[in-house]
PDB file of C-alpha atoms and ligand atoms in Angstrom:
ATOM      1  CA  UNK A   1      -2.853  -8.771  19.475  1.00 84.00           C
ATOM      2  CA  UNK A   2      -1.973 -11.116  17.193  1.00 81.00           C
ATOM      3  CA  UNK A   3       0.542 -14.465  17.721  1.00 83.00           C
ATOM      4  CA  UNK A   4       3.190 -14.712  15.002  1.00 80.00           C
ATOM      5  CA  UNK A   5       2.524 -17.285  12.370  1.00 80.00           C
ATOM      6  CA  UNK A   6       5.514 -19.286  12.433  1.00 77.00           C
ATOM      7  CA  UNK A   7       8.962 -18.506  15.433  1.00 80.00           C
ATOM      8  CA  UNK A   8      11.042 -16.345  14.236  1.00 82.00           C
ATOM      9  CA  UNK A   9      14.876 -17.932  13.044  1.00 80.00           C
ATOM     10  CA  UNK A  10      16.915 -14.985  13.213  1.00 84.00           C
ATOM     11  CA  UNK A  11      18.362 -12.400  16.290  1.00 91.00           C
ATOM     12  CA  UNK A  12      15.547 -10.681  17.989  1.00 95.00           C
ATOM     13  CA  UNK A  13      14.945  -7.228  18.444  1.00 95.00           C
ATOM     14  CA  UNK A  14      13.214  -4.148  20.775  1.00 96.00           C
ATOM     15  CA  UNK A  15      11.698  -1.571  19.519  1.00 96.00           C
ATOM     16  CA  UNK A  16      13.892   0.480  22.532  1.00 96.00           C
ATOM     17  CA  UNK A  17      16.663  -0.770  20.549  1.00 97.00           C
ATOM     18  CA  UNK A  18      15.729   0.265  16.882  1.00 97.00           C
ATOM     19  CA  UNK A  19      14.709   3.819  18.048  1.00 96.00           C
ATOM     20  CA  UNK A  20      17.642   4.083  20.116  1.00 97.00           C
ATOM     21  CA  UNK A  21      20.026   2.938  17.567  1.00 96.00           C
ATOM     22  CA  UNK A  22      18.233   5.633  15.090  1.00 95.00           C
ATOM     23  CA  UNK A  23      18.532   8.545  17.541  1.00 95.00           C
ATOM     24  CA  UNK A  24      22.402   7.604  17.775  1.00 96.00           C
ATOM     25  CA  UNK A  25      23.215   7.411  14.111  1.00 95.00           C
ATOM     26  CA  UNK A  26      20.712  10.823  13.501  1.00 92.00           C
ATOM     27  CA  UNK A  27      22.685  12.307  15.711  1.00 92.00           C
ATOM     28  CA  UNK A  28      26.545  11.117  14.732  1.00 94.00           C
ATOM     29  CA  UNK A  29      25.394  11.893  11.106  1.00 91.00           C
ATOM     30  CA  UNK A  30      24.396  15.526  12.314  1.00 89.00           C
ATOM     31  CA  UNK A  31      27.828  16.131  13.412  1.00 90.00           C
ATOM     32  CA  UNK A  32      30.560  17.881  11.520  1.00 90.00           C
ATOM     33  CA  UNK A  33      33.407  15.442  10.862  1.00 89.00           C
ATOM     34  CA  UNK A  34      36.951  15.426  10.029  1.00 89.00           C
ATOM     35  CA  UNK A  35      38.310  13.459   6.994  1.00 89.00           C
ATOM     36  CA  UNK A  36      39.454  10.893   8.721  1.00 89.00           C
ATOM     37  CA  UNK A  37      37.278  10.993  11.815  1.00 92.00           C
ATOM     38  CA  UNK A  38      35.008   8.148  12.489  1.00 93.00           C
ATOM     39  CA  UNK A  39      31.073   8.224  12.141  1.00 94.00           C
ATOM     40  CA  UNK A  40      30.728   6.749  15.763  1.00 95.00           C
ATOM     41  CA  UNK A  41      32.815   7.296  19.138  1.00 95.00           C
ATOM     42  CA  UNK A  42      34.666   3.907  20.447  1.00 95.00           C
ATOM     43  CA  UNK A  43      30.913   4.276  23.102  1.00 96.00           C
ATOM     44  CA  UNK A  44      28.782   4.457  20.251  1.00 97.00           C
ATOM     45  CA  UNK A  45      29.976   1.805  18.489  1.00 97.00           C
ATOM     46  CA  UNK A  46      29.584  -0.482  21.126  1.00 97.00           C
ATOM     47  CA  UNK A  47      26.587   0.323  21.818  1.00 97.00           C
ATOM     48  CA  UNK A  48      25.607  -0.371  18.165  1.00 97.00           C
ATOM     49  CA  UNK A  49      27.136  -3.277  18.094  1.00 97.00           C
ATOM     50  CA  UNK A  50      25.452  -4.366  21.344  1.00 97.00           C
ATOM     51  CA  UNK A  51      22.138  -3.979  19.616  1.00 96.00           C
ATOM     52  CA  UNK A  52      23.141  -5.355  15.891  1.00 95.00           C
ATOM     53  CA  UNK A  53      23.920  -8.332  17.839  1.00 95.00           C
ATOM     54  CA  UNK A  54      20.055  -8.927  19.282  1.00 96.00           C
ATOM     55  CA  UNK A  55      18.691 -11.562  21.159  1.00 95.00           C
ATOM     56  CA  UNK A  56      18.133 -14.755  20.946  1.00 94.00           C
ATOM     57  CA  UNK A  57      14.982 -16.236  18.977  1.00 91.00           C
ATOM     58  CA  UNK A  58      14.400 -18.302  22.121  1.00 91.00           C
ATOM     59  CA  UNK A  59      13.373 -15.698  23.691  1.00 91.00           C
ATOM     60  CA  UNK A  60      10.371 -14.325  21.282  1.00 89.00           C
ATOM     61  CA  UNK A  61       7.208 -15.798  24.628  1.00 88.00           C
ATOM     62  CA  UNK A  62       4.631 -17.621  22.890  1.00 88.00           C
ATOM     63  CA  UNK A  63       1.263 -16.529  22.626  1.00 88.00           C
ATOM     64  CA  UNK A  64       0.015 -13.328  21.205  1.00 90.00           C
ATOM     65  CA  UNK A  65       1.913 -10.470  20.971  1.00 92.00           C
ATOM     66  CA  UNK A  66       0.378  -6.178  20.319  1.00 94.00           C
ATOM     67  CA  UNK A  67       0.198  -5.315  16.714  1.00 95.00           C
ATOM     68  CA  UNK A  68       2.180  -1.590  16.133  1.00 96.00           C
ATOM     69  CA  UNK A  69       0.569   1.439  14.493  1.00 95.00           C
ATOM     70  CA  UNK A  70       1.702   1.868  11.023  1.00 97.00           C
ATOM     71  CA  UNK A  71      -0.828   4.860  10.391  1.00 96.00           C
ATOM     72  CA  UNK A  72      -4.141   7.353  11.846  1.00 95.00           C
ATOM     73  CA  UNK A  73      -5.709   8.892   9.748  1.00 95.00           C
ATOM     74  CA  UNK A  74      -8.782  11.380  10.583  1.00 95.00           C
ATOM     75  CA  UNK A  75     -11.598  11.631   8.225  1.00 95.00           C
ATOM     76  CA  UNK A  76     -11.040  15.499   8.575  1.00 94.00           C
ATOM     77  CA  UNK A  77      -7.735  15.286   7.192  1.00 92.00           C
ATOM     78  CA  UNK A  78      -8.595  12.969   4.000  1.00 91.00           C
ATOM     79  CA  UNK A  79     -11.913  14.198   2.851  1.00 90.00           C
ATOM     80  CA  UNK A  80     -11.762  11.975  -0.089  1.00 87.00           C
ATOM     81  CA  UNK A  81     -11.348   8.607   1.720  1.00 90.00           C
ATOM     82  CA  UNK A  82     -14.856   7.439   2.011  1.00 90.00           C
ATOM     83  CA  UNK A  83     -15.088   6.398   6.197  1.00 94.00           C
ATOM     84  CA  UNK A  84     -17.428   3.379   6.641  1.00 94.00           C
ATOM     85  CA  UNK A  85     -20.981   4.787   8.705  1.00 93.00           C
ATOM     86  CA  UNK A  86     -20.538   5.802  11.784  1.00 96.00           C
ATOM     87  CA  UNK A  87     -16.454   6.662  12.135  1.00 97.00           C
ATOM     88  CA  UNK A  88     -14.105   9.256  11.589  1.00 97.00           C
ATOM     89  CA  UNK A  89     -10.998   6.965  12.588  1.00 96.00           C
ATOM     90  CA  UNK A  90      -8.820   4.508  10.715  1.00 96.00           C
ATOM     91  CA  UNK A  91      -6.038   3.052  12.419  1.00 96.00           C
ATOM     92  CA  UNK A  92      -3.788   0.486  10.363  1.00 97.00           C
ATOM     93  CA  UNK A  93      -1.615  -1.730  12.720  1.00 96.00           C
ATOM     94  CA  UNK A  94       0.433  -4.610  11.469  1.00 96.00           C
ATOM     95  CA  UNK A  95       2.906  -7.491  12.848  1.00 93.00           C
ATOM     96  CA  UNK A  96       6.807  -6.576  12.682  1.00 91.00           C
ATOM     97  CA  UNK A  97       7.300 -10.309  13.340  1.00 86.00           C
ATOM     98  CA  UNK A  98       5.524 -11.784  10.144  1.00 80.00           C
ATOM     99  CA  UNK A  99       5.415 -11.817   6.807  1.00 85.00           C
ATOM    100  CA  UNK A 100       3.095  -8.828   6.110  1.00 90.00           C
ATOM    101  CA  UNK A 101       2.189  -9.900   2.150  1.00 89.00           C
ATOM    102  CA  UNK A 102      -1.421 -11.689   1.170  1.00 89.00           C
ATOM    103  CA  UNK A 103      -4.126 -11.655   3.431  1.00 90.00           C
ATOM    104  CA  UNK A 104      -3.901 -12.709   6.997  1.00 91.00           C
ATOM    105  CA  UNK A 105      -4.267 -10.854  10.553  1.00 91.00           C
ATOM    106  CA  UNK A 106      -0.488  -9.807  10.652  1.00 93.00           C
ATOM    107  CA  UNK A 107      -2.196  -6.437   8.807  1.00 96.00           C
ATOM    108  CA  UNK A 108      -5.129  -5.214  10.106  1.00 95.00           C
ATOM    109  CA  UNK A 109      -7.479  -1.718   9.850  1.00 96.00           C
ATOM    110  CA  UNK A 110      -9.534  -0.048  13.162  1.00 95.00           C
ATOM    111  CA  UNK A 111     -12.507   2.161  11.595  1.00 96.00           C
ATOM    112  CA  UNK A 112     -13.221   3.723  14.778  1.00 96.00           C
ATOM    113  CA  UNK A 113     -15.301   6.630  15.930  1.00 97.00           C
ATOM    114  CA  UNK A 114     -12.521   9.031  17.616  1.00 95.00           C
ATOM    115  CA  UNK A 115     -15.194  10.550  20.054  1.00 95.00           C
ATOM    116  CA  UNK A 116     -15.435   6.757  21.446  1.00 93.00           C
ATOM    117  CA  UNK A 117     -11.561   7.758  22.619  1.00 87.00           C
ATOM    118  CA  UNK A 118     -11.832   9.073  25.856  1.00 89.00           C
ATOM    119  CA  UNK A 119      -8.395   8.745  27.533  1.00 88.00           C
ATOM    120  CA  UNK A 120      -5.566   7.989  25.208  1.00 84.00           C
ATOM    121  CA  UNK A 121      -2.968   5.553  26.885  1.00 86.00           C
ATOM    122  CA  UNK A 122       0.437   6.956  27.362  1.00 88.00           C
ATOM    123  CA  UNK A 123       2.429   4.100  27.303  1.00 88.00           C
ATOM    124  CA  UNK A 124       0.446   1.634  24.382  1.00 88.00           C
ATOM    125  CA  UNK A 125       1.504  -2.057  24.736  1.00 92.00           C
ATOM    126  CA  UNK A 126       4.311  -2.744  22.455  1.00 94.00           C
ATOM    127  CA  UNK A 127       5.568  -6.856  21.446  1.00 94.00           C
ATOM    128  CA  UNK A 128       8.258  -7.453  23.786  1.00 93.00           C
ATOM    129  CA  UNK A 129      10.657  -8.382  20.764  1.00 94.00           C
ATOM    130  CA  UNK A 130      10.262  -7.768  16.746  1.00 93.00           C
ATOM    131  CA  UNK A 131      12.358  -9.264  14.485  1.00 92.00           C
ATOM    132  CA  UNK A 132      12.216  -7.065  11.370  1.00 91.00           C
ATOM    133  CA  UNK A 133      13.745  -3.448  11.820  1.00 93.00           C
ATOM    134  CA  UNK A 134      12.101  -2.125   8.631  1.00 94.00           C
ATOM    135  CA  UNK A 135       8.746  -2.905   9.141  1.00 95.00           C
ATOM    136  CA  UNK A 136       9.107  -0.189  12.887  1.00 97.00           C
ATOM    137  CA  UNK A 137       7.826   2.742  11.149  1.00 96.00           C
ATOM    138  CA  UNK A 138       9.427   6.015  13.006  1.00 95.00           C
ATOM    139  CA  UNK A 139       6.762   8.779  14.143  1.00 92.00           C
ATOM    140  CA  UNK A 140       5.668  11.206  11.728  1.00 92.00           C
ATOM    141  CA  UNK A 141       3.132  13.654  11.432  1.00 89.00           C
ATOM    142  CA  UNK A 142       1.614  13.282   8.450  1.00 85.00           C
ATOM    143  CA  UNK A 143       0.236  16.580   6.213  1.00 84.00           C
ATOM    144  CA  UNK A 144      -2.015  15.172   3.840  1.00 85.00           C
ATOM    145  CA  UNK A 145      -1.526  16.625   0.098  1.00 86.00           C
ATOM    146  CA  UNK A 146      -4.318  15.912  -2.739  1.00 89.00           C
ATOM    147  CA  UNK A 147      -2.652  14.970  -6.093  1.00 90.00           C
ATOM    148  CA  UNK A 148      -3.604  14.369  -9.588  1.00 91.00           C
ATOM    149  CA  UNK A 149      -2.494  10.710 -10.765  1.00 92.00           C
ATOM    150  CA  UNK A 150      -2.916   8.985 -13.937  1.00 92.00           C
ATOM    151  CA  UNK A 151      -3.089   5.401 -14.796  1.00 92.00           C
ATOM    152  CA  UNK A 152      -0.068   3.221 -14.643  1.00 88.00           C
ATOM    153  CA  UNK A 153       1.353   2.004 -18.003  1.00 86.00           C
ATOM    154  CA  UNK A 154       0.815  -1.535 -16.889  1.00 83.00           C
ATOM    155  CA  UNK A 155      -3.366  -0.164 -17.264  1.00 85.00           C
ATOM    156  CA  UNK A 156      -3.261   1.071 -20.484  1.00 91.00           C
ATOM    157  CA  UNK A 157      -3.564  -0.858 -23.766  1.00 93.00           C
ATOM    158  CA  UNK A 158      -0.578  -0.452 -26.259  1.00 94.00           C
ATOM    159  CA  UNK A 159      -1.877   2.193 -27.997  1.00 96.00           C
ATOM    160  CA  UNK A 160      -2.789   4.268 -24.812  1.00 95.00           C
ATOM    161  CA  UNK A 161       0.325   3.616 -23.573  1.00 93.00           C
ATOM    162  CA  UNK A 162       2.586   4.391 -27.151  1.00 94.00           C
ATOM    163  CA  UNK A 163       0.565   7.966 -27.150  1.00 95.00           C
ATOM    164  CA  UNK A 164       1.000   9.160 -23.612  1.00 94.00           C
ATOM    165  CA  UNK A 165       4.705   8.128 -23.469  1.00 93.00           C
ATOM    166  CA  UNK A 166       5.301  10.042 -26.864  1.00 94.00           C
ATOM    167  CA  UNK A 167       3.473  13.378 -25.504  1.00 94.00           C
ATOM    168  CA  UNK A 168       5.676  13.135 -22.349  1.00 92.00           C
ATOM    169  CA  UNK A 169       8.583  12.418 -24.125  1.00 92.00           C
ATOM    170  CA  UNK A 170       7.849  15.606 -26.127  1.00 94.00           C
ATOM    171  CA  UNK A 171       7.501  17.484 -23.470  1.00 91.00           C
ATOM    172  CA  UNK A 172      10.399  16.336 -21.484  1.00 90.00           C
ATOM    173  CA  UNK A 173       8.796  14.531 -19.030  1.00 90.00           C
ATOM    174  CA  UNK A 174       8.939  10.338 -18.280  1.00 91.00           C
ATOM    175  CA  UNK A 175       4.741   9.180 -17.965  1.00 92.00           C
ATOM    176  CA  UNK A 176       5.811   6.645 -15.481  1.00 88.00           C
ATOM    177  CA  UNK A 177       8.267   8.547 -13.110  1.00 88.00           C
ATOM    178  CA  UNK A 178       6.550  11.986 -13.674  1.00 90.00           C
ATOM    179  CA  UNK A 179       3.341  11.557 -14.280  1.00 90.00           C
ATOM    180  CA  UNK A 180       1.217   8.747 -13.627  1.00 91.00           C
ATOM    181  CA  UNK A 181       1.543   7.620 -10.298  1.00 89.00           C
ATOM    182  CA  UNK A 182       2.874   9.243  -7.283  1.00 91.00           C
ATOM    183  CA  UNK A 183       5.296   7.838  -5.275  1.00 90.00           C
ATOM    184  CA  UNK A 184       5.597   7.046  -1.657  1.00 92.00           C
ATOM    185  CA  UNK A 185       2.797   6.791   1.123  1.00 94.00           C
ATOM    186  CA  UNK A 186      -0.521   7.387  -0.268  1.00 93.00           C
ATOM    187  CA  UNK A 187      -4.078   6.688   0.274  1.00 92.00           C
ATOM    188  CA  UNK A 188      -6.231   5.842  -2.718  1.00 88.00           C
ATOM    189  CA  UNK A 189      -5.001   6.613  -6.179  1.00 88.00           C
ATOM    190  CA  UNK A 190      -4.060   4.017  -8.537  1.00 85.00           C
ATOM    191  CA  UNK A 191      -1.849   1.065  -7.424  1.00 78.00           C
ATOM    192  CA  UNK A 192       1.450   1.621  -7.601  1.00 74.00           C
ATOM    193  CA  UNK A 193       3.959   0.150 -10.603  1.00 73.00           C
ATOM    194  CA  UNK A 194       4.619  -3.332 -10.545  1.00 73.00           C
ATOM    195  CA  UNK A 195       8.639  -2.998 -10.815  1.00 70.00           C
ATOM    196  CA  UNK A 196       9.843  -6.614  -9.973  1.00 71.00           C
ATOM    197  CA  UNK A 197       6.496  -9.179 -11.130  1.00 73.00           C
ATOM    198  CA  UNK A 198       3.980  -9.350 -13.127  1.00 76.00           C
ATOM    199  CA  UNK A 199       0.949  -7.142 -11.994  1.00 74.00           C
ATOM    200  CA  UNK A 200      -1.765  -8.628 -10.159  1.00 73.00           C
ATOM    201  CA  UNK A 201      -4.349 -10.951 -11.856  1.00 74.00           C
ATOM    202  CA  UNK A 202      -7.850 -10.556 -11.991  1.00 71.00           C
ATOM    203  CA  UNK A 203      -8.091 -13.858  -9.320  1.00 72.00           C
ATOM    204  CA  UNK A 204      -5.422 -12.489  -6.990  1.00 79.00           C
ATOM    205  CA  UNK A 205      -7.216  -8.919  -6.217  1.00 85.00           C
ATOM    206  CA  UNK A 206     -10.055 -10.608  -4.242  1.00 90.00           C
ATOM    207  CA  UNK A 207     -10.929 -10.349  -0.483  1.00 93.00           C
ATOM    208  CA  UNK A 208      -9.371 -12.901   1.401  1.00 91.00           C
ATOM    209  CA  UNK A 209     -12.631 -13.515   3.743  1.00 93.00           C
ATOM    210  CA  UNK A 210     -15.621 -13.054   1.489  1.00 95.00           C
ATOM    211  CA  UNK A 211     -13.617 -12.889  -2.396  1.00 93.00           C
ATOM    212  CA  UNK A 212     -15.520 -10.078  -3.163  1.00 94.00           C
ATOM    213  CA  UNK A 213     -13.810  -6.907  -5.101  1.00 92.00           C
ATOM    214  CA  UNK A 214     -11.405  -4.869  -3.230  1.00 92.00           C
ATOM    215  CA  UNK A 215     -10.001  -1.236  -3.998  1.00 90.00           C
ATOM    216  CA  UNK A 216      -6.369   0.542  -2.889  1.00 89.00           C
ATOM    217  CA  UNK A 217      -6.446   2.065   0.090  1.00 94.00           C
ATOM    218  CA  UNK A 218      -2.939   2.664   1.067  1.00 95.00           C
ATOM    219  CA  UNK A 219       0.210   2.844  -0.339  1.00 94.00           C
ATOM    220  CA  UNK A 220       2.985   2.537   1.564  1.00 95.00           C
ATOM    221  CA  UNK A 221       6.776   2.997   0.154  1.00 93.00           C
ATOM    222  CA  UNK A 222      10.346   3.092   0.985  1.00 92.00           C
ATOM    223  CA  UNK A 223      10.814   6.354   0.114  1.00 91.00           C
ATOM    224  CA  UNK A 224       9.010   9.451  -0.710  1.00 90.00           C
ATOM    225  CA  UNK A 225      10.639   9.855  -4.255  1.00 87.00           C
ATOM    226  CA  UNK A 226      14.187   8.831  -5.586  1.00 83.00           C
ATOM    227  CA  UNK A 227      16.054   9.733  -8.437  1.00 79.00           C
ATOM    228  CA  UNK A 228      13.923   8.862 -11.098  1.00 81.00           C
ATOM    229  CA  UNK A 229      10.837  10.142  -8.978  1.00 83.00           C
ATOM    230  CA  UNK A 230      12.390  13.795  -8.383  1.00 82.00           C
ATOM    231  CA  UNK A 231       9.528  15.673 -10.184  1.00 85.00           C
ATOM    232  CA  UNK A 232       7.205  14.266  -7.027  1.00 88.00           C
ATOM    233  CA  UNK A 233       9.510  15.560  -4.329  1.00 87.00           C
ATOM    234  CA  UNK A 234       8.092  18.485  -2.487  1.00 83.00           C
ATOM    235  CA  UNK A 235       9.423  22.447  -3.090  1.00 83.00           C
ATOM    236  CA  UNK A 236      10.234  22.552   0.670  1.00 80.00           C
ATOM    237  CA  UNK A 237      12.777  19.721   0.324  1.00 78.00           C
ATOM    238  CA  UNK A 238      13.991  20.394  -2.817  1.00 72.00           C
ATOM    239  CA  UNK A 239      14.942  24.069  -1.405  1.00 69.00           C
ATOM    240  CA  UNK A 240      16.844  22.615   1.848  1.00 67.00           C
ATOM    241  CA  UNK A 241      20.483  22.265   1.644  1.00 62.00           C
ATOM    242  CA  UNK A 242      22.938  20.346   4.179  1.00 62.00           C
ATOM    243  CA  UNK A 243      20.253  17.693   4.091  1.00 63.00           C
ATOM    244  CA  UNK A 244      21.305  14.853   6.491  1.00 67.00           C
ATOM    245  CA  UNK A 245      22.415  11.654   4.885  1.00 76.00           C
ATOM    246  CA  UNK A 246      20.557   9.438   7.392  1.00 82.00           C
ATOM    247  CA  UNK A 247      16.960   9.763   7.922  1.00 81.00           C
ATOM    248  CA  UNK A 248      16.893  11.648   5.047  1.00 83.00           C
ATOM    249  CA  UNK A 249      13.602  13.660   3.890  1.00 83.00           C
ATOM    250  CA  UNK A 250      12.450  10.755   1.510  1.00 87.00           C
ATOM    251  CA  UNK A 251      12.820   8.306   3.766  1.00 89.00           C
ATOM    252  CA  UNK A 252      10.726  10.030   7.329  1.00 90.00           C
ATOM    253  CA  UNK A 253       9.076   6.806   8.461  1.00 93.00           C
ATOM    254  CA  UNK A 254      12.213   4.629   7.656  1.00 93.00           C
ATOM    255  CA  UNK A 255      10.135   1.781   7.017  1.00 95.00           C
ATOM    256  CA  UNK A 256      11.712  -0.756   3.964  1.00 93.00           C
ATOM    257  CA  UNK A 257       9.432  -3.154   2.151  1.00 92.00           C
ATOM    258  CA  UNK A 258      11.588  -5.644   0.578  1.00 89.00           C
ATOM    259  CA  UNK A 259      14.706  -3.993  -0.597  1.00 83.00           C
ATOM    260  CA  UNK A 260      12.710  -0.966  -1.941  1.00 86.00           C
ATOM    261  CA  UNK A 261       9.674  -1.611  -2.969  1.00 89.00           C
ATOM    262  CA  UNK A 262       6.201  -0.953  -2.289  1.00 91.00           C
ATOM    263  CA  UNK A 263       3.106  -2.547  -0.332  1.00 94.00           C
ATOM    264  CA  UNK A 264      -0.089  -1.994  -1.300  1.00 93.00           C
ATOM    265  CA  UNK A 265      -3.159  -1.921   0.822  1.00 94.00           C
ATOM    266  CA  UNK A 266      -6.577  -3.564  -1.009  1.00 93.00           C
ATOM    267  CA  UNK A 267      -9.502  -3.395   1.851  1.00 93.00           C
ATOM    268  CA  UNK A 268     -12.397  -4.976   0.568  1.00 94.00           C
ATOM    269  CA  UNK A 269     -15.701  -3.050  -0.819  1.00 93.00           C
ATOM    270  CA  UNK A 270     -18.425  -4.696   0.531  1.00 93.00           C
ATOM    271  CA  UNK A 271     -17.028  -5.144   4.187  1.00 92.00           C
ATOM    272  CA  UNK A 272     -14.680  -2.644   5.310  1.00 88.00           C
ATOM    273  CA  UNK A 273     -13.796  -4.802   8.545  1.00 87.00           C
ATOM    274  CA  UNK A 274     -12.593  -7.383   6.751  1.00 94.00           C
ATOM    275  CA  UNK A 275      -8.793  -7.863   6.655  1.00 95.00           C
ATOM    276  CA  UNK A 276      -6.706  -5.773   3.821  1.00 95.00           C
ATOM    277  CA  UNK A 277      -4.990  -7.715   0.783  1.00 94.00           C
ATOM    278  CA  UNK A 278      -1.566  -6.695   0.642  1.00 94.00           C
ATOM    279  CA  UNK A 279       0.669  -6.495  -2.431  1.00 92.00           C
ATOM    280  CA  UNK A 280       4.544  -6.179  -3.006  1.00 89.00           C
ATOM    281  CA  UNK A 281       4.838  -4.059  -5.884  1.00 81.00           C
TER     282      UNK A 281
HETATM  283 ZN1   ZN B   1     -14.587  -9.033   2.033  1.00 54.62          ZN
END
């Protein structure tokens, strides 16, 4: 539970409404369509228009509100993400209400011990109202994939960073698209590319409750791989043809940090509970 930091200013929203707007346009996008035939039916489109229209901030109750899960992940299933003593569970939840950058409770981790989970609820509680669409992450099942990263050119001195992008040139390849870091979600690795500021100072990548040295954790992006990032995308997708233009396959959770970016996840090394630094990139 957490209350939001500061009311929100804009239309409200349900999550009933994001996922049912999503089914709708998954499903008018799936259809086949005439040149000059609409996307939507005259139904659809009011019903769309019903929901782009929200609610009214004055309605967002006061007092605290349930985070929504962003990601579970089993110990089983990512072997090399060291589990604090004692659990096999991390559970990353966050606030589609607030701003989700720096280091406050709107972003929080669960290292639980799954065994301790006796009875699963069917219907979690959900906020009543969110007011930011691309923060509602839509279900996925996630198949964990180990891959081989290299340091970002924002790492590596100018010599380092003259040498590798010459041998990748050479060999057709771009050292920060192709090679070094791997985009979309990811746990561990290196932190992703800075693309729009200046990478993180030494005074910035601190814990937020004890300022003691933190390490990535997660990674989590606005898409799976783009243009430049092609050399990342997976055979399986890469093979598939008729591929729908909404919901695509590099965009499964439909989640949006800024207008494309990334957020990374810092948790802190000394004290796993405490709350993760997070990081536009
Ligand atoms: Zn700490």
């Amino acid at each position: 539970m957490r209350t939001p930091a500061y009311p929100p200013h804009g239309p409200l929203t349900t999550l009933a409404d994001i996922r049912a707007r999503r089914n709708l346009l998954t499903d008018a996008w799936a259809r086949p369509r005439g040149p000059r035939e609409n996307l939507l039916t005259e139904q659809e489109q009011e019903i769309i228009d019903r929901i782009n229209a929200g609610h009214p901030p004055e309605l967002m109750p006061e007092g605290p509100l349930p985070l929504i899960p962003v990601a579970q992940l089993y110990a089983r299933d990512v072997p090399a993400l060291s589990f604090p003593e004692g659990t096999d569970l991390l559970q990353i939840l966050w606030a589609p209400f607030d701003d989700i950058e720096g280091c406050s409770d709107a972003v929080q981790l669960r290292w639980r011990r799954s065994s301790d989970v006796t009875k699963a609820l069917t219907a979690p509680p959900e906020p009543s109202y969110v007011t930011d669409t691309d923060h509602v992450p839509a279900p996925c099942v996630l198949h964990p994939e180990e891959v081989q990263e290299f340091p970002p050119p924002h790492l590596l001195n100018e010599e380092q960073d003259s040498r590798v992008t010459a041998w990748a040139k050479a060999r057709s390849a771009d050292y920060w698209s192709d090679l070094s870091v791997a985009p979309g979600w990811k746990l561990g690795g290196w932190p992703a590319h800075f693309t729009f500021r200046d990478p993180a100072e030494a005074n910035e990548l601190h814990c937020g409750e004890c300022r003691g040295p933190v390490e990535a954790l997660l990674t989590i992006d606005s898409s799976e791989w783009d243009g430049g990032t092609g050399s990342w995308r997976p055979t399986e997708d890469a093979r598939r043809s008729g591929a729908p233009r909404y919901r695509t396959a590099c965009e499964p959770t439909m989640v949006n940090i800024g207008r494309g970016y990334t957020l990374q996840l810092y948790n802190c090394i000394s004290s796993p509970t405490h709350l993760p630094r997070t990081i536009m990139q």
